[in-house]
Amino acid sequence: MARAICILLWLISFSMAYGQVGRQIVIGVRDTVASKVLDEKRGLLVHLPMTEPDVFSPDQKYPVIYVLDGDGSLFYSVVAITEGLSGGSGNFMFPKMIVVGIPNTDRTRDLTPTHSTDSTVMPGFLLANSGGGEKFLSFFQRELIPHIETHYPAAPYRVIIGHSFGGLTVLNALANHKGLFNSFVAIDPSMWWDNLRYSQALKTTLRQGNFANKALYVAIANSMEKKFTLQTVTKDQTAATLPIRSILDFDKFLKENPKPGLIYRSKFYPDYDHGGVPLVAIYDALPFVFDFFSLNFPFSTFFNPTYKDDGLLVNHYQKVSARMGYTVSPPGELVNALAHQLMDTRQFDRAYKLLQLNIDNYPKSYRPYSAMAEYFELKGDKRKAREYYLKSVEIKPLPETKAKLNNLK
């Protein structure tokens, strides 16, 4: 599976760079934000869902995934995985998503939360500009997120993904700026930073406050020599094992001190080192982050006339809405397909409730009204059919809808 995904990502990046004969494949756009907070222009890579919006919801908005180190393979990885999980007609297991990559200008400055002179893991000359993480997250809050939500169809559900120093930034956001994001993915985070002093500060902060409906996924790479195990490495005191020891210690803290409302999972990847773990970690993390979204629909029993749980769809998406913090309605195309199947089996009362549900949820779309017109036409009520076709045509005067309307005369 991992090898297949790697090949897919290579093909996407190749197409981004060179295109195909006759037509280039484009997976995103470049954008910029003139940041007053950072006093520089910041480039962005923005990917919008490749599938067409649901005709029932042409103004649909999408959750946003913010990817740190967004000028490298992480952006392409997240795009490929989100399209694989949420793209395509009839896939309702995950929401369609916007992906925003934030390329670096000064990585150590932006992705470290405090200034450090400790050279236990990192050479001292690379630390001179460290400690700009708070200003970087201020850039997110005051400029980047408002820019994305103004210029793109962004819903107010946000995920942040970061690797290494980026993972440290993710945890800083969780502890000190938890209102900025809903879900957090920290991939092999640099918990060794500043000789563990920042890790201790995070533990203190995380002991306080409520993290209701927040999800955190921590991926732990195998950066140990083969002579160590997860049990023996924690007893080592050398600088070489500090990166993995620091993450294991933080993971232990989170498991032994569960935070109110925080949904937490960690995973150790024995076959992947620090540089190789991001792709497989993201592939595991996103299904965890959106595990509440999947709809396990009972297709095998739903169309039986004795089926009694017609409130299943509404109840499920009410729970999804509660987790995401805004109204998420049952997909119009799914509801419409179910209604027409019920009409085919002459279960008109059940079909009507579903068709009315689409009208209630998507009153600005032409499609719910034309579907209800088809319902009344099938029942032989031409007056009501005409009424709903007229409503559909008022919103979008499609030739085929006009033709159906004329036929009723």
Coordinates of C-alpha atoms in Angstrom, one line a residue:
M1 CA 0.0 0.0 0.0
A2 CA 2.7 2.5 1.0
R3 CA 4.7 1.7 -2.2
A4 CA 1.6 2.3 -4.3
I5 CA 0.9 5.6 -2.6
C6 CA 4.5 6.7 -3.2
I7 CA 4.2 5.9 -6.9
L8 CA 1.0 7.9 -7.0
L9 CA 2.7 10.9 -5.3
W10 CA 5.6 10.7 -7.7
L11 CA 3.3 10.8 -10.7
I12 CA 1.4 13.8 -9.2
S13 CA 4.6 15.8 -8.6
F14 CA 5.9 14.8 -12.1
S15 CA 2.7 16.1 -13.6
M16 CA 3.0 19.4 -11.6
A17 CA 6.4 20.0 -13.0
Y18 CA 6.1 18.8 -16.6
G19 CA 2.5 18.3 -17.4
Q20 CA 1.3 15.8 -19.9
V21 CA 1.4 15.8 -23.7
G22 CA -1.3 18.3 -24.8
R23 CA -2.6 19.1 -21.4
Q24 CA -1.1 19.9 -18.0
I25 CA -2.5 18.3 -14.8
V26 CA -3.0 21.0 -12.1
I27 CA -3.7 20.1 -8.5
G28 CA -3.5 23.5 -6.9
V29 CA -2.9 27.2 -7.2
R30 CA -0.2 29.5 -5.9
D31 CA -1.3 32.4 -3.7
T32 CA 0.4 34.9 -1.5
V33 CA -0.3 36.8 1.7
A34 CA 1.5 40.1 2.4
S35 CA 2.1 39.6 6.1
K36 CA 2.4 42.6 8.4
V37 CA 2.9 40.3 11.4
L38 CA 5.9 38.6 9.8
D39 CA 6.9 41.7 7.7
E40 CA 7.3 39.6 4.5
K41 CA 5.3 38.1 1.7
R42 CA 4.3 34.4 2.3
G43 CA 3.6 32.1 -0.5
L44 CA 0.9 29.5 -0.3
L45 CA -0.1 26.3 -2.2
V46 CA -3.9 25.8 -2.2
H47 CA -5.7 22.7 -3.4
L48 CA -9.5 22.6 -3.8
P49 CA -11.5 19.4 -4.1
M50 CA -11.2 18.0 -7.7
T51 CA -14.7 16.6 -7.8
E52 CA -17.6 18.9 -8.8
P53 CA -19.7 20.4 -6.0
D54 CA -22.9 18.6 -5.2
V55 CA -25.6 20.1 -7.4
F56 CA -27.7 20.3 -4.3
S57 CA -25.1 22.5 -2.6
P58 CA -23.3 24.5 -5.2
D59 CA -22.0 26.9 -2.5
Q60 CA -20.6 24.0 -0.4
K61 CA -17.8 24.8 2.0
Y62 CA -15.0 22.4 3.0
P63 CA -12.8 21.7 6.0
V64 CA -9.3 23.1 5.6
I65 CA -6.0 21.2 6.3
Y66 CA -3.0 23.5 6.9
V67 CA 0.3 21.8 6.1
L68 CA 3.5 23.1 7.5
D69 CA 6.7 22.6 5.4
G70 CA 4.2 23.1 2.6
D71 CA 6.8 23.5 -0.2
G72 CA 7.9 19.9 -0.1
S73 CA 6.4 16.5 -0.4
L74 CA 4.1 16.9 2.6
F75 CA 1.7 19.1 0.6
Y76 CA 1.5 16.5 -2.3
S77 CA 1.1 13.7 0.2
V78 CA -1.9 15.3 1.9
V79 CA -3.5 16.2 -1.5
A80 CA -3.2 12.7 -2.7
I81 CA -4.5 11.1 0.5
T82 CA -7.5 13.5 0.8
E83 CA -8.5 13.0 -2.8
G84 CA -8.2 9.2 -2.3
L85 CA -10.3 9.3 0.8
S86 CA -12.9 11.8 0.0
G87 CA -13.0 12.2 -3.8
G88 CA -15.3 10.6 -6.2
S89 CA -19.1 10.3 -6.6
G90 CA -20.8 8.3 -3.9
N91 CA -18.0 8.4 -1.3
F92 CA -19.4 9.7 1.9
M93 CA -16.8 8.3 4.3
F94 CA -14.8 11.6 4.5
P95 CA -15.6 15.2 3.7
K96 CA -14.0 16.8 0.7
M97 CA -11.2 19.1 1.8
I98 CA -9.1 22.1 1.0
V99 CA -5.4 21.7 1.5
V100 CA -3.2 24.7 2.2
G101 CA 0.6 24.3 2.1
I102 CA 2.7 27.0 3.8
P103 CA 6.2 27.1 2.3
N104 CA 9.1 28.1 4.6
T105 CA 11.2 31.3 4.5
D106 CA 13.0 30.7 7.8
R107 CA 12.0 27.3 9.0
T108 CA 13.9 27.3 12.4
R109 CA 12.6 30.8 13.2
D110 CA 8.9 30.1 12.4
L111 CA 8.6 26.5 13.7
T112 CA 10.3 26.8 17.1
P113 CA 8.3 28.2 19.9
T114 CA 11.2 29.5 22.1
H115 CA 14.7 30.7 21.5
S116 CA 17.3 28.1 22.4
T117 CA 21.1 27.9 22.5
D118 CA 21.2 24.3 23.4
S119 CA 23.3 22.3 20.9
T120 CA 22.7 18.8 22.2
V121 CA 20.8 17.7 19.0
M122 CA 21.2 20.7 16.6
P123 CA 24.4 22.7 15.9
G124 CA 24.4 26.0 17.7
F125 CA 24.9 28.2 14.6
L126 CA 21.5 27.0 13.3
L127 CA 19.7 28.3 16.4
A128 CA 20.5 32.0 16.1
N129 CA 17.0 32.9 14.7
S130 CA 15.0 30.4 16.7
G131 CA 12.0 31.3 18.7
G132 CA 9.6 32.9 16.3
G133 CA 6.8 30.3 16.7
E134 CA 4.4 32.6 18.6
K135 CA 4.6 35.3 15.9
F136 CA 4.1 32.6 13.3
L137 CA 0.9 31.4 14.9
S138 CA -0.2 35.0 15.2
F139 CA 0.2 35.2 11.4
F140 CA -2.1 32.2 11.2
Q141 CA -4.7 33.8 13.4
R142 CA -4.6 37.4 12.2
E143 CA -3.8 36.9 8.5
L144 CA -3.6 33.5 7.0
I145 CA -6.8 31.9 8.2
P146 CA -8.9 35.1 7.5
H147 CA -7.3 35.1 4.0
I148 CA -8.3 31.5 3.3
E149 CA -11.8 31.9 4.7
T150 CA -12.4 35.0 2.6
H151 CA -11.1 33.9 -0.7
Y152 CA -11.9 30.1 -0.7
P153 CA -15.0 28.1 0.2
A154 CA -13.6 27.2 3.6
A155 CA -15.7 25.8 6.4
P156 CA -14.7 26.7 10.0
Y157 CA -13.2 23.3 10.7
R158 CA -9.4 23.3 10.6
V159 CA -6.7 20.6 10.8
I160 CA -3.0 21.4 11.2
I161 CA -0.3 18.9 10.2
G162 CA 3.4 19.3 11.0
H163 CA 6.6 17.1 10.9
S164 CA 9.6 17.5 13.1
F165 CA 9.8 21.2 14.1
G166 CA 6.4 21.4 12.4
G167 CA 5.1 18.8 14.9
L168 CA 6.4 21.0 17.7
T169 CA 4.4 23.9 16.3
V170 CA 1.3 21.7 16.1
L171 CA 1.7 20.9 19.8
N172 CA 2.3 24.5 20.6
A173 CA -1.0 25.4 18.8
L174 CA -2.8 22.7 20.8
A175 CA -1.6 23.8 24.1
N176 CA -1.5 27.6 23.7
H177 CA -3.8 28.4 20.7
K178 CA -6.3 25.5 20.7
G179 CA -9.1 27.8 19.3
L180 CA -7.2 28.1 16.0
F181 CA -7.7 24.4 15.0
N182 CA -10.0 21.5 15.6
S183 CA -7.6 18.6 15.0
F184 CA -3.8 18.3 15.3
V185 CA -1.4 15.9 13.6
A186 CA 2.2 16.0 15.0
I187 CA 4.6 13.7 13.0
D188 CA 7.7 12.8 15.0
P189 CA 7.7 16.2 16.8
S190 CA 10.9 17.6 18.0
M191 CA 10.1 17.2 21.7
W192 CA 13.9 17.4 22.5
W193 CA 13.8 21.1 21.7
D194 CA 15.7 23.3 24.2
N195 CA 16.9 20.3 26.2
L196 CA 13.3 19.2 27.0
R197 CA 12.5 22.5 28.7
Y198 CA 9.7 23.3 26.2
S199 CA 8.3 19.7 26.6
Q200 CA 8.0 20.3 30.3
A201 CA 6.3 23.7 29.7
L202 CA 3.8 22.0 27.4
K203 CA 3.0 19.4 30.0
T204 CA 2.2 22.2 32.5
T205 CA 0.0 24.0 30.1
L206 CA -1.8 20.8 29.0
R207 CA -2.8 20.0 32.6
Q208 CA -5.1 23.0 32.4
G209 CA -8.2 23.7 30.3
N210 CA -10.7 21.8 28.4
F211 CA -10.1 20.3 24.9
A212 CA -13.6 19.3 24.0
N213 CA -13.9 17.9 20.5
K214 CA -10.2 18.3 19.8
A215 CA -8.3 15.4 18.3
L216 CA -4.5 14.8 18.4
Y217 CA -2.5 12.2 16.5
V218 CA 1.1 11.8 17.3
A219 CA 3.3 9.6 15.0
I220 CA 6.6 8.2 16.4
A221 CA 9.3 7.3 13.9
N222 CA 12.0 4.6 14.6
S223 CA 15.1 6.7 15.1
M224 CA 16.8 4.1 17.4
E225 CA 19.8 2.0 16.7
K226 CA 18.9 -1.7 16.3
K227 CA 20.4 -2.6 19.7
F228 CA 17.5 -0.7 21.4
T229 CA 13.8 -1.5 21.9
L230 CA 11.0 0.8 23.0
Q231 CA 11.6 -0.4 26.5
T232 CA 15.4 -0.1 26.7
V233 CA 15.8 3.1 24.8
T234 CA 13.9 5.0 27.6
K235 CA 16.7 4.1 30.0
D236 CA 19.5 5.4 27.7
Q237 CA 20.9 8.9 28.4
T238 CA 22.9 9.6 25.2
A239 CA 22.1 12.5 22.9
A240 CA 21.5 10.1 20.0
T241 CA 18.4 8.7 21.6
L242 CA 17.0 12.0 22.9
P243 CA 14.7 12.6 20.0
I244 CA 12.7 9.4 20.4
R245 CA 13.0 9.3 24.2
S246 CA 11.5 12.8 24.4
I247 CA 8.5 11.8 22.2
L248 CA 7.9 8.6 24.1
D249 CA 8.0 10.5 27.4
F250 CA 5.5 13.0 26.1
D251 CA 3.3 10.2 24.8
K252 CA 3.4 8.5 28.2
F253 CA 2.4 11.8 29.8
L254 CA -0.7 12.2 27.6
K255 CA -1.8 8.6 28.1
E256 CA -1.4 8.8 31.9
N257 CA -3.0 12.2 32.2
P258 CA -5.9 12.2 29.8
K259 CA -7.1 15.7 29.0
P260 CA -10.8 16.6 29.3
G261 CA -12.4 16.2 25.9
L262 CA -9.1 15.5 24.0
I263 CA -9.4 12.5 21.6
Y264 CA -5.8 11.2 21.5
R265 CA -4.0 8.5 19.6
S266 CA -0.3 7.7 19.0
K267 CA 1.4 5.1 16.9
F268 CA 5.0 3.9 16.6
Y269 CA 6.3 3.1 13.1
P270 CA 9.0 0.5 13.5
D271 CA 9.7 0.4 9.7
Y272 CA 10.1 4.2 9.1
D273 CA 12.8 6.6 10.2
H274 CA 12.3 10.3 10.9
G275 CA 12.4 11.3 7.2
G276 CA 10.4 8.4 5.9
V277 CA 7.4 8.5 8.3
P278 CA 5.3 11.5 7.2
L279 CA 3.4 9.8 4.3
V280 CA 2.3 6.7 6.2
A281 CA 1.5 8.8 9.3
I282 CA -0.8 11.1 7.3
Y283 CA -2.5 8.1 5.8
D284 CA -3.3 6.8 9.3
A285 CA -3.9 10.2 10.9
L286 CA -6.7 11.6 8.6
P287 CA -9.0 8.6 9.1
F288 CA -8.5 9.0 12.8
V289 CA -9.3 12.7 12.7
F290 CA -12.5 12.1 10.7
D291 CA -13.5 8.8 12.2
F292 CA -16.9 10.4 13.2
F293 CA -17.7 11.3 9.7
S294 CA -18.1 7.9 8.1
L295 CA -21.7 6.8 7.4
N296 CA -22.2 3.1 7.7
F297 CA -25.5 3.0 5.8
P298 CA -27.6 -0.1 5.9
F299 CA -28.3 -0.5 2.1
S300 CA -29.2 -4.2 2.5
T301 CA -32.2 -3.4 4.7
F302 CA -33.1 0.2 4.1
F303 CA -35.4 -0.5 1.2
N304 CA -37.4 -3.1 3.0
P305 CA -40.9 -1.7 3.7
T306 CA -40.5 -2.9 7.3
Y307 CA -37.5 -0.7 7.9
K308 CA -38.1 1.7 10.8
D309 CA -35.0 3.9 11.2
D310 CA -35.6 6.6 8.6
G311 CA -34.1 9.1 11.0
L312 CA -30.7 7.5 10.7
L313 CA -29.4 10.1 8.2
V314 CA -30.6 13.1 10.1
N315 CA -29.3 11.8 13.5
H316 CA -25.9 10.9 12.0
Y317 CA -25.3 14.3 10.5
Q318 CA -26.5 16.0 13.6
K319 CA -23.6 14.2 15.5
V320 CA -21.2 15.2 12.7
S321 CA -22.3 18.8 12.9
A322 CA -21.7 18.8 16.7
R323 CA -18.2 17.6 16.2
M324 CA -17.4 20.0 13.3
G325 CA -19.0 23.0 14.9
Y326 CA -21.2 24.0 12.0
T327 CA -24.2 22.4 10.2
V328 CA -23.4 19.5 8.0
S329 CA -26.5 18.3 6.1
P330 CA -27.0 14.8 4.7
P331 CA -25.5 14.8 1.1
G332 CA -28.3 15.8 -1.3
E333 CA -27.2 13.4 -4.0
L334 CA -27.4 10.5 -1.5
V335 CA -30.8 11.5 -0.2
N336 CA -32.1 12.0 -3.7
A337 CA -30.9 8.5 -4.8
L338 CA -32.5 6.9 -1.8
A339 CA -35.8 8.7 -2.4
H340 CA -35.9 7.6 -6.1
Q341 CA -35.2 4.0 -5.1
L342 CA -38.1 4.2 -2.7
M343 CA -40.3 5.7 -5.4
D344 CA -39.4 2.8 -7.7
T345 CA -40.7 0.4 -5.0
R346 CA -43.9 2.5 -4.5
Q347 CA -42.9 3.5 -0.9
F348 CA -44.1 7.0 -1.5
D349 CA -44.5 8.2 2.0
R350 CA -40.9 7.4 2.9
A351 CA -39.7 8.9 -0.4
Y352 CA -41.6 12.1 0.2
K353 CA -39.9 12.7 3.6
L354 CA -36.5 12.4 2.0
L355 CA -37.4 14.7 -0.9
Q356 CA -38.7 17.3 1.6
L357 CA -35.5 16.9 3.7
N358 CA -33.5 18.0 0.6
I359 CA -35.8 21.0 0.0
D360 CA -35.4 22.0 3.7
N361 CA -31.6 21.5 3.6
Y362 CA -30.9 22.9 0.1
P363 CA -33.6 25.5 -0.6
K364 CA -31.3 27.5 -3.0
S365 CA -30.7 24.6 -5.3
Y366 CA -32.9 23.8 -8.3
R367 CA -32.5 20.0 -7.9
P368 CA -34.6 19.3 -4.8
Y369 CA -37.6 21.0 -6.5
S370 CA -37.3 19.1 -9.8
A371 CA -36.9 15.9 -7.8
M372 CA -40.1 16.6 -5.9
A373 CA -41.8 17.5 -9.2
E374 CA -40.8 14.0 -10.5
Y375 CA -42.4 12.5 -7.4
F376 CA -45.7 14.2 -8.0
E377 CA -45.6 13.5 -11.7
L378 CA -45.1 9.8 -10.9
K379 CA -48.1 9.9 -8.5
G380 CA -50.2 11.6 -11.3
D381 CA -50.6 14.9 -9.5
K382 CA -49.8 17.2 -12.5
R383 CA -50.7 20.4 -10.6
K384 CA -48.2 19.8 -7.9
A385 CA -45.6 18.6 -10.3
R386 CA -46.0 21.8 -12.3
E387 CA -45.7 23.9 -9.1
Y388 CA -42.3 22.3 -8.3
Y389 CA -41.0 22.4 -11.8
L390 CA -41.7 26.1 -11.8
K391 CA -39.7 26.6 -8.6
S392 CA -36.8 24.6 -10.2
V393 CA -36.9 26.7 -13.4
E394 CA -36.9 29.9 -11.4
I395 CA -33.6 29.0 -9.8
K396 CA -32.0 27.4 -12.8
P397 CA -33.9 27.4 -16.2
L398 CA -32.4 24.1 -17.6
P399 CA -33.8 23.1 -21.0
E400 CA -34.7 19.6 -19.9
T401 CA -36.7 21.0 -16.9
K402 CA -38.5 23.5 -19.2
A403 CA -39.4 20.6 -21.5
K404 CA -40.9 18.6 -18.6
L405 CA -42.8 21.7 -17.6
N406 CA -44.2 22.2 -21.1
N407 CA -45.2 18.5 -21.4
L408 CA -47.4 19.0 -18.3
K409 CA -49.5 21.6 -20.2

